[in-house]
Amino acid sequence: MNDLTSACKQLVYALLIAVQLVTCCFGAIGKATPKKPNIVFILADDLGWNDVDWHDPTLHSPHLNSLAHGPHSAQLNFAYVNQLCSPTRSALLSGYYPFHLGTQHGTFWWMEPTGVPVKYSFFPERLQDQGYGTYMVGKWHIGYCKHDFLPTRRGFDKFRGYYCGLEDYYKHGMFNTRGFNFTGLDFWEDTPDSFKADWNQFEQYSTEVYANESVKMLQQHDKAKPFFLYLAFQAVHNPMQAPDKYLVDCAHIEREERRIFCGMVNAMDQAVGKVVKELKTLGLYENTIIIFSSDNGGDTMWGGNNYPLRGNKDTLWEGGTRIVSFVHSPKYITVGGTRSKLFSIVDWYATILAMSGIDLDGYGDGFNYWPMIANNSNIFERKRLVYNVDGSTAAIREGQYKLIVGNPGRPADWVKPTESGKIGPPFNQTIWLFDISRDPLELRDLSRTKPRTVNRLLQKLKAIAATGSPDIHMPLDARGDPKRFNGTFASGWC
């Protein structure tokens, strides 16, 4: 009997040890599993190279300045986008150049019966598969005529913002402005199964609205999951509107357009500051990666500025395509400073998926630059950049040389902040070649002195153009008239 009791005690003791070992092992596994980072992507609209205070000290953007600089920030000094809004946004979310998507020709208009083809997956869809909560606030502008084109059908759990490209900052729609013969509200509160127009924000300044909506989404998010927030500001796109309180720091600027523009930058900067403050309040900041970019160069006709770069929004000059961009993260950026490698808007797809833990070298037309951003790794370097291919107009950079073919667009001058946009004389040539490494301001055309380089790049462009897709834009369709949808630019009609 004593032997049996002793054996039972030993068995119980062994079982207890086994339970402790299993618990310990599973606990160790749990601790070893890294928590995925939260990701916030902030996209400014029409913010030019010279439209931040570390490039133009007459402006006021202290929150952005703080995020862009320091030991946990990486400035992407050669970050490029398309020259216009919709092409850039389609490239960002899909990972493909616009000429591969069919969006290369321009922006999507109100009542246009088309959108980015749904056969292209957007990276927020992949993040959802990774367990992320995905939220979007602000400007969509890549197609809205049917529900499958909308944010909450393309990877976002929630959306608060507007579908189209231009609207009043207070009325949140087009209302008897600029001679258009259609008017309506364009502000929405969407989930994958519900699409509701929201008239409650009427007369509220959009930059403040988007900051408040972002804060709400952060507060409502389940902290057990990582999140991705895409905050696409309306600012600083025209019309030129800014509350007086944001103009106080801009009173020293004499030119009215630039002074109001300064106020719009100030408003956006304070909105960014509010979102970052909320991240800290909620204990989310340390594990968050914050990305900032613009969708194209500044519009010098509406107060923006790209000096000393040449050109303007909607041009293939550097001023239309090279933008301010940086990444900030107290936990994940281990080597701060400037990154001088070529970076394209299409690279964000693979780079953001890599941030989420997916192992990949690239996707679509883009590459994974997360190692370069995080620790200044030299593992990979982009050798070629396609600015755009649109019919007879195109531009490509390979190595140090940039070739432009066709009409690069106007204004084409080097506009200072004190000047309004200048149109310049008509072009008398259709091919330009620049050595961007030595001539980033595009002052010296080399097309006549380096014919072999021109011919080599022309052949490359010809081969690249052959891989393109036809333009998907279509004429406006009366089926989308707001009169049919209670005065709103609604979806579900194409």
Coordinates of C-alpha atoms in Angstrom, one line a residue:
M1 CA 0.0 0.0 0.0
N2 CA 2.8 2.4 0.9
D3 CA 4.5 1.6 -2.4
L4 CA 1.3 2.4 -4.3
T5 CA 0.9 5.7 -2.4
S6 CA 4.5 6.7 -3.1
A7 CA 4.1 5.8 -6.8
C8 CA 0.9 8.0 -7.0
K9 CA 2.7 10.9 -5.4
Q10 CA 5.6 10.6 -7.9
L11 CA 3.1 10.5 -10.8
V12 CA 1.3 13.6 -9.5
Y13 CA 4.6 15.4 -9.0
A14 CA 5.7 14.5 -12.6
L15 CA 2.4 15.7 -14.0
L16 CA 2.8 19.0 -12.2
I17 CA 6.3 19.5 -13.6
A18 CA 5.0 18.7 -17.1
V19 CA 2.2 21.3 -16.7
Q20 CA 4.7 23.9 -15.6
L21 CA 7.0 23.1 -18.5
V22 CA 4.1 23.3 -21.0
T23 CA 3.0 26.6 -19.4
C24 CA 6.5 28.0 -19.5
C25 CA 7.0 26.9 -23.1
F26 CA 3.8 28.4 -24.3
G27 CA 4.5 31.6 -22.3
A28 CA 7.9 31.8 -23.9
I29 CA 6.4 31.3 -27.4
G30 CA 3.9 34.1 -26.6
K31 CA 6.6 36.5 -25.5
A32 CA 8.8 35.6 -28.5
T33 CA 6.0 36.6 -31.0
P34 CA 6.6 40.2 -31.8
K35 CA 3.7 42.6 -31.8
K36 CA 3.0 44.0 -35.3
P37 CA 3.5 47.7 -35.7
N38 CA 0.6 50.2 -36.1
I39 CA 1.0 52.2 -39.3
V40 CA -0.3 55.7 -40.0
F41 CA 0.0 57.0 -43.6
I42 CA -0.5 60.8 -43.9
L43 CA -1.0 62.1 -47.4
A44 CA -1.0 65.8 -48.1
D45 CA -2.7 67.1 -51.2
D46 CA -0.7 69.4 -53.5
L47 CA 2.1 70.1 -50.9
G48 CA 5.2 71.2 -52.8
W49 CA 8.9 70.8 -52.1
N50 CA 9.1 74.3 -50.6
D51 CA 5.8 74.1 -48.6
V52 CA 7.3 73.0 -45.2
D53 CA 9.1 75.2 -42.8
W54 CA 12.4 73.4 -43.0
H55 CA 12.6 74.3 -46.6
D56 CA 10.8 77.7 -46.4
P57 CA 11.2 79.2 -42.9
T58 CA 8.4 81.7 -43.5
L59 CA 5.9 78.9 -43.1
H60 CA 4.8 77.3 -39.9
S61 CA 4.8 73.4 -39.6
P62 CA 6.4 72.6 -36.2
H63 CA 4.7 69.2 -35.7
L64 CA 5.7 67.9 -39.2
N65 CA 9.2 69.3 -38.6
S66 CA 9.6 67.5 -35.4
L67 CA 8.4 64.2 -36.9
A68 CA 10.7 64.6 -39.9
H69 CA 13.9 65.1 -37.9
G70 CA 15.7 63.3 -35.1
P71 CA 17.2 60.0 -34.3
H72 CA 14.0 58.0 -35.1
S73 CA 13.1 59.7 -38.4
A74 CA 14.2 58.9 -42.0
Q75 CA 13.8 61.7 -44.6
L76 CA 13.3 60.3 -48.1
N77 CA 15.2 62.9 -50.0
F78 CA 14.5 61.5 -53.5
A79 CA 10.9 60.4 -53.1
Y80 CA 8.8 60.6 -56.3
V81 CA 5.1 60.5 -57.2
N82 CA 3.0 60.9 -60.3
Q83 CA 2.4 64.5 -61.3
L84 CA -1.3 64.4 -60.4
C85 CA -3.6 63.2 -57.7
S86 CA -5.6 60.2 -58.9
P87 CA -2.6 58.5 -60.7
T88 CA -0.5 58.8 -57.5
R89 CA -3.2 57.5 -55.2
S90 CA -3.9 54.5 -57.6
A91 CA -0.1 53.7 -57.7
L92 CA 0.2 54.0 -53.9
L93 CA -2.6 51.5 -53.1
S94 CA -2.0 49.1 -55.9
G95 CA 1.8 49.0 -56.2
Y96 CA 1.7 49.6 -60.0
Y97 CA 2.6 52.5 -62.1
P98 CA -0.4 54.4 -63.4
F99 CA 0.3 53.5 -67.0
H100 CA -0.1 49.8 -66.1
L101 CA -3.4 50.6 -64.4
G102 CA -4.9 52.8 -67.1
T103 CA -4.9 55.9 -64.7
Q104 CA -2.0 57.7 -66.4
H105 CA -4.0 60.3 -68.2
G106 CA -5.3 62.4 -65.3
T107 CA -7.8 62.6 -62.5
F108 CA -11.2 61.0 -61.9
W109 CA -14.0 63.5 -62.2
W110 CA -17.4 63.7 -60.6
M111 CA -20.0 61.5 -62.3
E112 CA -17.2 59.6 -64.2
P113 CA -18.4 56.0 -64.7
T114 CA -15.1 54.3 -64.0
G115 CA -12.4 53.6 -61.3
V116 CA -9.2 51.6 -60.6
P117 CA -10.0 48.1 -61.9
V118 CA -10.9 45.8 -59.1
K119 CA -8.5 43.1 -60.4
Y120 CA -5.8 45.0 -58.7
S121 CA -5.7 44.3 -55.0
F122 CA -4.9 47.2 -52.7
F123 CA -2.4 46.7 -49.9
P124 CA -4.9 47.4 -47.1
E125 CA -6.6 44.1 -48.2
R126 CA -3.4 42.3 -47.4
L127 CA -3.1 44.1 -44.1
Q128 CA -6.6 42.9 -43.2
D129 CA -5.4 39.3 -43.9
Q130 CA -2.6 40.0 -41.4
G131 CA -5.1 40.9 -38.7
Y132 CA -5.0 44.7 -39.0
G133 CA -7.9 47.0 -38.3
T134 CA -7.9 49.3 -41.4
Y135 CA -9.3 52.8 -41.4
M136 CA -9.4 55.7 -43.9
V137 CA -10.2 59.4 -43.4
G138 CA -10.2 62.0 -46.1
K139 CA -9.9 62.0 -49.9
W140 CA -10.4 58.9 -52.0
H141 CA -10.4 60.1 -55.7
I142 CA -9.8 56.9 -57.5
G143 CA -13.3 56.0 -58.6
Y144 CA -16.7 55.8 -56.9
C145 CA -19.5 55.1 -59.4
K146 CA -20.0 51.6 -58.0
H147 CA -19.7 50.2 -54.5
D148 CA -16.9 47.9 -55.4
F149 CA -14.7 50.9 -56.2
L150 CA -15.1 52.4 -52.7
P151 CA -12.6 52.2 -49.8
T152 CA -14.6 49.8 -47.6
R153 CA -14.8 47.3 -50.5
R154 CA -11.0 47.6 -51.2
G155 CA -9.4 46.9 -47.8
F156 CA -10.8 49.4 -45.3
D157 CA -13.1 48.6 -42.4
K158 CA -14.3 52.1 -42.0
F159 CA -14.2 55.3 -44.2
R160 CA -15.0 58.9 -43.3
G161 CA -14.4 61.4 -46.1
Y162 CA -15.1 62.3 -49.7
Y163 CA -15.0 60.3 -53.0
C164 CA -14.1 63.0 -55.5
G165 CA -11.2 65.4 -56.0
L166 CA -12.2 68.9 -55.2
E167 CA -14.7 70.5 -52.8
D168 CA -15.3 73.4 -50.5
Y169 CA -13.5 73.1 -47.1
Y170 CA -16.6 74.0 -45.2
K171 CA -19.6 72.7 -47.3
H172 CA -17.9 69.4 -48.2
G173 CA -19.1 69.3 -51.8
M174 CA -19.6 71.2 -54.9
F175 CA -22.2 74.0 -54.5
N176 CA -22.5 76.4 -57.4
T177 CA -18.8 76.9 -57.8
R178 CA -16.5 77.3 -60.8
G179 CA -19.4 77.2 -63.3
F180 CA -20.2 73.5 -62.9
N181 CA -23.8 72.7 -63.7
F182 CA -24.0 70.0 -61.0
T183 CA -23.9 70.5 -57.3
G184 CA -24.0 68.2 -54.3
L185 CA -22.7 66.9 -51.0
D186 CA -19.6 64.6 -51.0
F187 CA -19.0 63.5 -47.4
W188 CA -19.6 59.9 -46.4
E189 CA -19.6 57.5 -43.5
D190 CA -19.0 54.0 -44.9
T191 CA -18.6 50.4 -43.8
P192 CA -18.4 47.5 -46.2
D193 CA -22.2 47.2 -46.2
S194 CA -23.3 50.7 -45.5
F195 CA -22.8 54.0 -47.4
K196 CA -24.2 57.0 -45.7
A197 CA -24.1 60.7 -46.7
D198 CA -23.2 62.9 -43.7
W199 CA -24.7 66.4 -43.6
N200 CA -23.7 67.0 -40.0
Q201 CA -20.2 68.3 -40.8
F202 CA -21.6 71.3 -42.8
E203 CA -19.7 74.5 -42.1
Q204 CA -16.9 72.6 -40.2
Y205 CA -13.4 73.1 -41.6
S206 CA -12.3 69.8 -43.3
T207 CA -8.8 69.7 -41.9
E208 CA -10.1 69.8 -38.4
V209 CA -12.9 67.3 -39.3
Y210 CA -10.4 64.8 -40.5
A211 CA -8.2 65.2 -37.4
N212 CA -11.3 64.6 -35.2
E213 CA -12.4 61.6 -37.2
S214 CA -9.0 60.1 -37.1
V215 CA -8.9 60.5 -33.3
K216 CA -12.3 58.8 -33.0
M217 CA -11.2 55.9 -35.0
L218 CA -8.1 55.5 -32.9
Q219 CA -10.2 55.7 -29.7
Q220 CA -12.6 53.0 -31.0
H221 CA -10.0 50.6 -32.3
D222 CA -9.5 47.3 -30.5
K223 CA -6.0 47.6 -29.0
A224 CA -5.6 43.8 -29.2
K225 CA -5.1 44.3 -32.9
P226 CA -2.6 46.4 -34.9
F227 CA -4.1 49.1 -37.1
F228 CA -3.5 50.9 -40.3
L229 CA -4.8 54.5 -40.6
Y230 CA -4.7 56.2 -44.0
L231 CA -5.2 59.9 -43.4
A232 CA -5.6 61.7 -46.8
F233 CA -6.0 65.4 -46.1
Q234 CA -7.8 67.7 -48.4
A235 CA -5.2 70.3 -47.5
V236 CA -3.5 72.1 -49.2
H237 CA -5.5 71.7 -52.4
N238 CA -7.4 74.7 -53.6
P239 CA -9.9 76.4 -53.0
M240 CA -7.8 78.7 -50.8
Q241 CA -9.6 78.6 -47.4
A242 CA -8.2 78.8 -43.9
P243 CA -9.8 80.0 -40.6
D244 CA -8.4 83.2 -39.2
K245 CA -6.8 81.5 -36.2
Y246 CA -4.4 79.7 -38.5
L247 CA -3.4 82.9 -40.3
V248 CA -1.9 84.5 -37.2
D249 CA 1.5 82.8 -37.7
C250 CA 1.4 83.8 -41.4
A251 CA 0.8 87.6 -41.0
H252 CA 4.3 88.4 -42.1
I253 CA 3.8 87.0 -45.6
E254 CA 2.9 89.8 -48.0
R255 CA 1.6 87.9 -51.0
E256 CA -2.1 87.0 -50.2
E257 CA -2.1 83.6 -51.9
R258 CA 1.0 82.5 -50.1
R259 CA -0.3 83.9 -46.8
I260 CA -3.6 81.9 -47.0
F261 CA -1.6 78.9 -48.2
C262 CA 0.6 79.2 -45.1
G263 CA -2.6 79.1 -42.9
M264 CA -3.7 76.0 -44.7
V265 CA -0.3 74.3 -44.0
N266 CA -0.5 75.5 -40.4
A267 CA -4.0 73.9 -40.0
M268 CA -2.8 70.6 -41.4
D269 CA 0.3 70.7 -39.2
Q270 CA -1.8 71.2 -36.1
A271 CA -4.2 68.4 -37.2
V272 CA -1.2 66.0 -37.5
G273 CA -0.1 67.2 -34.0
K274 CA -3.5 66.3 -32.7
V275 CA -3.4 62.8 -34.1
V276 CA 0.1 62.2 -32.7
K277 CA -0.9 63.5 -29.3
E278 CA -3.8 61.0 -29.3
L279 CA -1.5 58.1 -30.2
K280 CA 0.6 59.0 -27.1
T281 CA -2.5 59.4 -24.9
L282 CA -3.7 55.9 -25.9
G283 CA -0.3 54.3 -25.4
L284 CA 0.0 53.5 -29.1
Y285 CA 2.7 55.9 -30.2
E286 CA 5.8 53.8 -29.4
N287 CA 4.7 50.9 -31.6
T288 CA 3.5 53.1 -34.5
I289 CA 5.2 53.9 -37.8
I290 CA 4.2 57.3 -39.2
I291 CA 4.6 57.9 -42.9
F292 CA 4.2 61.3 -44.6
S293 CA 4.0 62.1 -48.3
S294 CA 2.4 64.5 -50.8
D295 CA 0.5 63.3 -53.8
N296 CA 2.3 65.6 -56.3
G297 CA 4.2 68.9 -56.4
G298 CA 2.8 72.2 -55.3
D299 CA 0.4 74.3 -57.5
T300 CA 2.1 77.6 -57.9
M301 CA -1.1 79.1 -59.3
W302 CA -2.7 78.5 -55.9
G303 CA -0.1 79.5 -53.4
G304 CA 2.0 76.4 -53.5
N305 CA 5.8 76.4 -54.2
N306 CA 8.4 73.9 -55.3
Y307 CA 11.5 76.2 -55.4
P308 CA 14.3 75.7 -56.2
L309 CA 12.9 72.7 -58.2
R310 CA 11.6 73.4 -61.7
G311 CA 7.9 73.1 -62.6
N312 CA 4.6 72.6 -61.0
K313 CA 1.8 70.1 -60.2
D314 CA 0.8 68.4 -63.4
T315 CA 4.2 68.6 -65.0
L316 CA 7.0 66.0 -65.4
W317 CA 9.6 68.4 -64.2
E318 CA 11.1 67.7 -60.8
G319 CA 8.9 70.3 -59.1
G320 CA 5.8 68.3 -60.2
T321 CA 7.0 64.9 -59.1
R322 CA 9.7 65.1 -56.3
I323 CA 8.0 65.6 -53.0
V324 CA 8.6 65.9 -49.2
S325 CA 8.4 62.5 -47.6
F326 CA 9.6 61.0 -44.3
V327 CA 9.0 58.1 -42.0
H328 CA 9.0 58.4 -38.2
S329 CA 9.0 55.7 -35.5
P330 CA 10.5 55.7 -32.0
K331 CA 10.7 51.9 -32.0
Y332 CA 11.5 50.8 -35.6
I333 CA 13.7 53.5 -37.0
T334 CA 17.1 52.6 -35.6
V335 CA 19.2 54.9 -37.7
G336 CA 17.8 58.4 -38.3
G337 CA 18.8 60.8 -41.0
T338 CA 18.4 61.4 -44.8
R339 CA 18.0 58.6 -47.3
S340 CA 19.3 59.5 -50.7
K341 CA 18.2 56.5 -52.8
L342 CA 15.5 56.8 -55.4
F343 CA 12.1 56.0 -54.0
S344 CA 8.8 55.7 -56.0
I345 CA 5.2 55.9 -54.8
V346 CA 4.8 52.3 -56.0
D347 CA 7.4 51.2 -53.5
W348 CA 5.0 51.8 -50.6
Y349 CA 2.9 48.6 -51.3
A350 CA 5.8 46.2 -50.7
T351 CA 7.4 48.4 -48.0
I352 CA 4.3 48.6 -45.9
L353 CA 3.6 44.9 -46.2
A354 CA 7.2 44.3 -45.0
M355 CA 6.5 46.6 -42.0
S356 CA 3.6 44.3 -41.2
G357 CA 5.9 41.3 -41.1
I358 CA 5.4 39.9 -44.7
D359 CA 8.7 38.7 -46.2
L360 CA 8.9 40.0 -49.8
D361 CA 11.4 41.7 -52.1
G362 CA 8.8 43.6 -54.1
Y363 CA 5.3 43.7 -55.5
G364 CA 4.0 45.0 -58.8
D365 CA 6.3 47.8 -60.0
G366 CA 7.7 48.5 -56.5
F367 CA 10.3 47.2 -54.1
N368 CA 10.6 46.6 -50.4
Y369 CA 12.6 49.5 -49.0
W370 CA 11.8 48.9 -45.3
P371 CA 15.5 47.9 -44.5
M372 CA 16.7 51.1 -46.1
I373 CA 14.2 53.2 -44.2
A374 CA 14.7 51.5 -40.8
N375 CA 18.4 51.2 -40.6
N376 CA 19.8 52.8 -43.8
S377 CA 20.6 49.4 -45.3
N378 CA 22.3 49.3 -48.7
I379 CA 20.9 45.9 -49.7
F380 CA 18.9 47.3 -52.6
E381 CA 18.9 50.4 -54.8
R382 CA 16.4 51.3 -57.5
K383 CA 18.1 51.9 -60.8
R384 CA 15.2 53.1 -62.8
L385 CA 12.2 55.4 -62.2
V386 CA 9.3 55.9 -64.6
Y387 CA 7.7 59.3 -64.1
N388 CA 4.8 58.6 -66.4
V389 CA 3.9 57.2 -69.8
D390 CA 0.9 58.9 -71.4
G391 CA 0.6 58.7 -75.2
S392 CA 3.4 60.8 -76.7
T393 CA 4.4 62.3 -73.4
A394 CA 6.7 60.4 -71.0
A395 CA 9.6 60.6 -68.7
I396 CA 12.1 58.1 -67.3
R397 CA 15.2 58.2 -65.1
E398 CA 17.9 55.6 -65.3
G399 CA 20.9 56.1 -63.1
Q400 CA 21.9 59.8 -63.2
Y401 CA 20.0 60.7 -66.4
K402 CA 16.4 61.8 -66.9
L403 CA 14.8 61.8 -70.3
I404 CA 11.6 63.8 -71.0
V405 CA 9.6 63.2 -74.2
G406 CA 6.7 65.3 -75.5
N407 CA 5.2 68.1 -73.5
P408 CA 6.3 68.1 -69.8
G409 CA 3.7 70.6 -68.8
R410 CA 3.5 74.2 -67.6
P411 CA 4.3 76.2 -65.5
A412 CA 7.9 75.1 -66.3
D413 CA 9.8 77.9 -64.5
W414 CA 11.6 78.1 -61.2
V415 CA 9.0 80.0 -59.1
K416 CA 10.0 81.7 -55.9
P417 CA 7.5 81.9 -52.9
T418 CA 7.1 85.6 -53.6
E419 CA 5.9 85.0 -57.1
S420 CA 2.7 83.7 -58.6
G421 CA 2.8 80.8 -61.0
K422 CA 4.5 81.7 -64.3
I423 CA 3.4 80.1 -67.6
G424 CA 6.6 80.7 -69.6
P425 CA 7.2 80.7 -73.4
P426 CA 6.0 77.9 -75.7
F427 CA 8.2 74.9 -75.9
N428 CA 10.3 74.7 -79.0
Q429 CA 11.5 71.1 -78.5
T430 CA 10.1 67.7 -77.6
I431 CA 13.1 65.9 -76.0
W432 CA 15.1 66.9 -72.9
L433 CA 17.9 65.1 -71.2
F434 CA 19.2 66.1 -67.7
D435 CA 21.9 64.7 -65.4
I436 CA 19.9 64.9 -62.2
S437 CA 22.8 63.9 -60.0
R438 CA 24.7 67.0 -61.0
D439 CA 21.7 69.2 -62.2
P440 CA 18.7 68.5 -59.9
L441 CA 17.2 71.9 -60.9
E442 CA 17.0 70.9 -64.6
L443 CA 18.9 73.9 -65.8
R444 CA 21.1 72.3 -68.5
D445 CA 19.6 70.3 -71.3
L446 CA 22.0 67.6 -72.6
S447 CA 19.9 66.1 -75.4
R448 CA 22.1 67.5 -78.2
T449 CA 25.4 66.7 -76.6
K450 CA 24.6 63.1 -75.5
P451 CA 22.6 61.6 -78.4
R452 CA 23.6 58.0 -77.5
T453 CA 22.2 58.4 -74.1
V454 CA 19.0 59.9 -75.5
N455 CA 18.6 57.0 -78.0
R456 CA 19.3 54.3 -75.3
L457 CA 16.6 55.8 -73.0
L458 CA 14.2 56.2 -75.9
Q459 CA 14.5 52.5 -76.6
K460 CA 13.8 51.8 -72.9
L461 CA 10.8 54.0 -72.9
K462 CA 9.5 52.3 -76.1
A463 CA 9.8 48.9 -74.5
I464 CA 8.1 50.1 -71.2
A465 CA 5.3 51.8 -73.1
A466 CA 4.5 48.5 -74.8
T467 CA 3.6 47.0 -71.4
G468 CA 1.1 49.7 -70.6
S469 CA -2.7 49.6 -70.4
P470 CA -5.2 51.8 -72.3
D471 CA -6.6 54.9 -70.5
I472 CA -9.6 53.9 -68.5
H473 CA -11.1 57.4 -68.2
M474 CA -14.6 57.9 -69.6
P475 CA -17.0 60.9 -70.3
L476 CA -19.2 62.1 -67.5
D477 CA -22.4 60.2 -67.1
A478 CA -25.7 61.8 -66.1
R479 CA -26.7 58.7 -64.1
G480 CA -24.3 60.0 -61.4
D481 CA -26.0 63.5 -61.2
P482 CA -26.6 64.4 -57.5
K483 CA -30.2 65.3 -58.3
R484 CA -30.9 61.6 -58.5
F485 CA -29.4 60.9 -55.0
N486 CA -30.9 63.6 -52.7
G487 CA -28.2 66.1 -53.6
T488 CA -25.2 63.8 -53.0
F489 CA -22.4 62.4 -55.2
A490 CA -23.5 58.9 -54.3
S491 CA -22.2 55.6 -55.5
G492 CA -24.0 52.6 -57.0
W493 CA -25.1 53.9 -60.4
C494 CA -22.7 52.4 -62.9

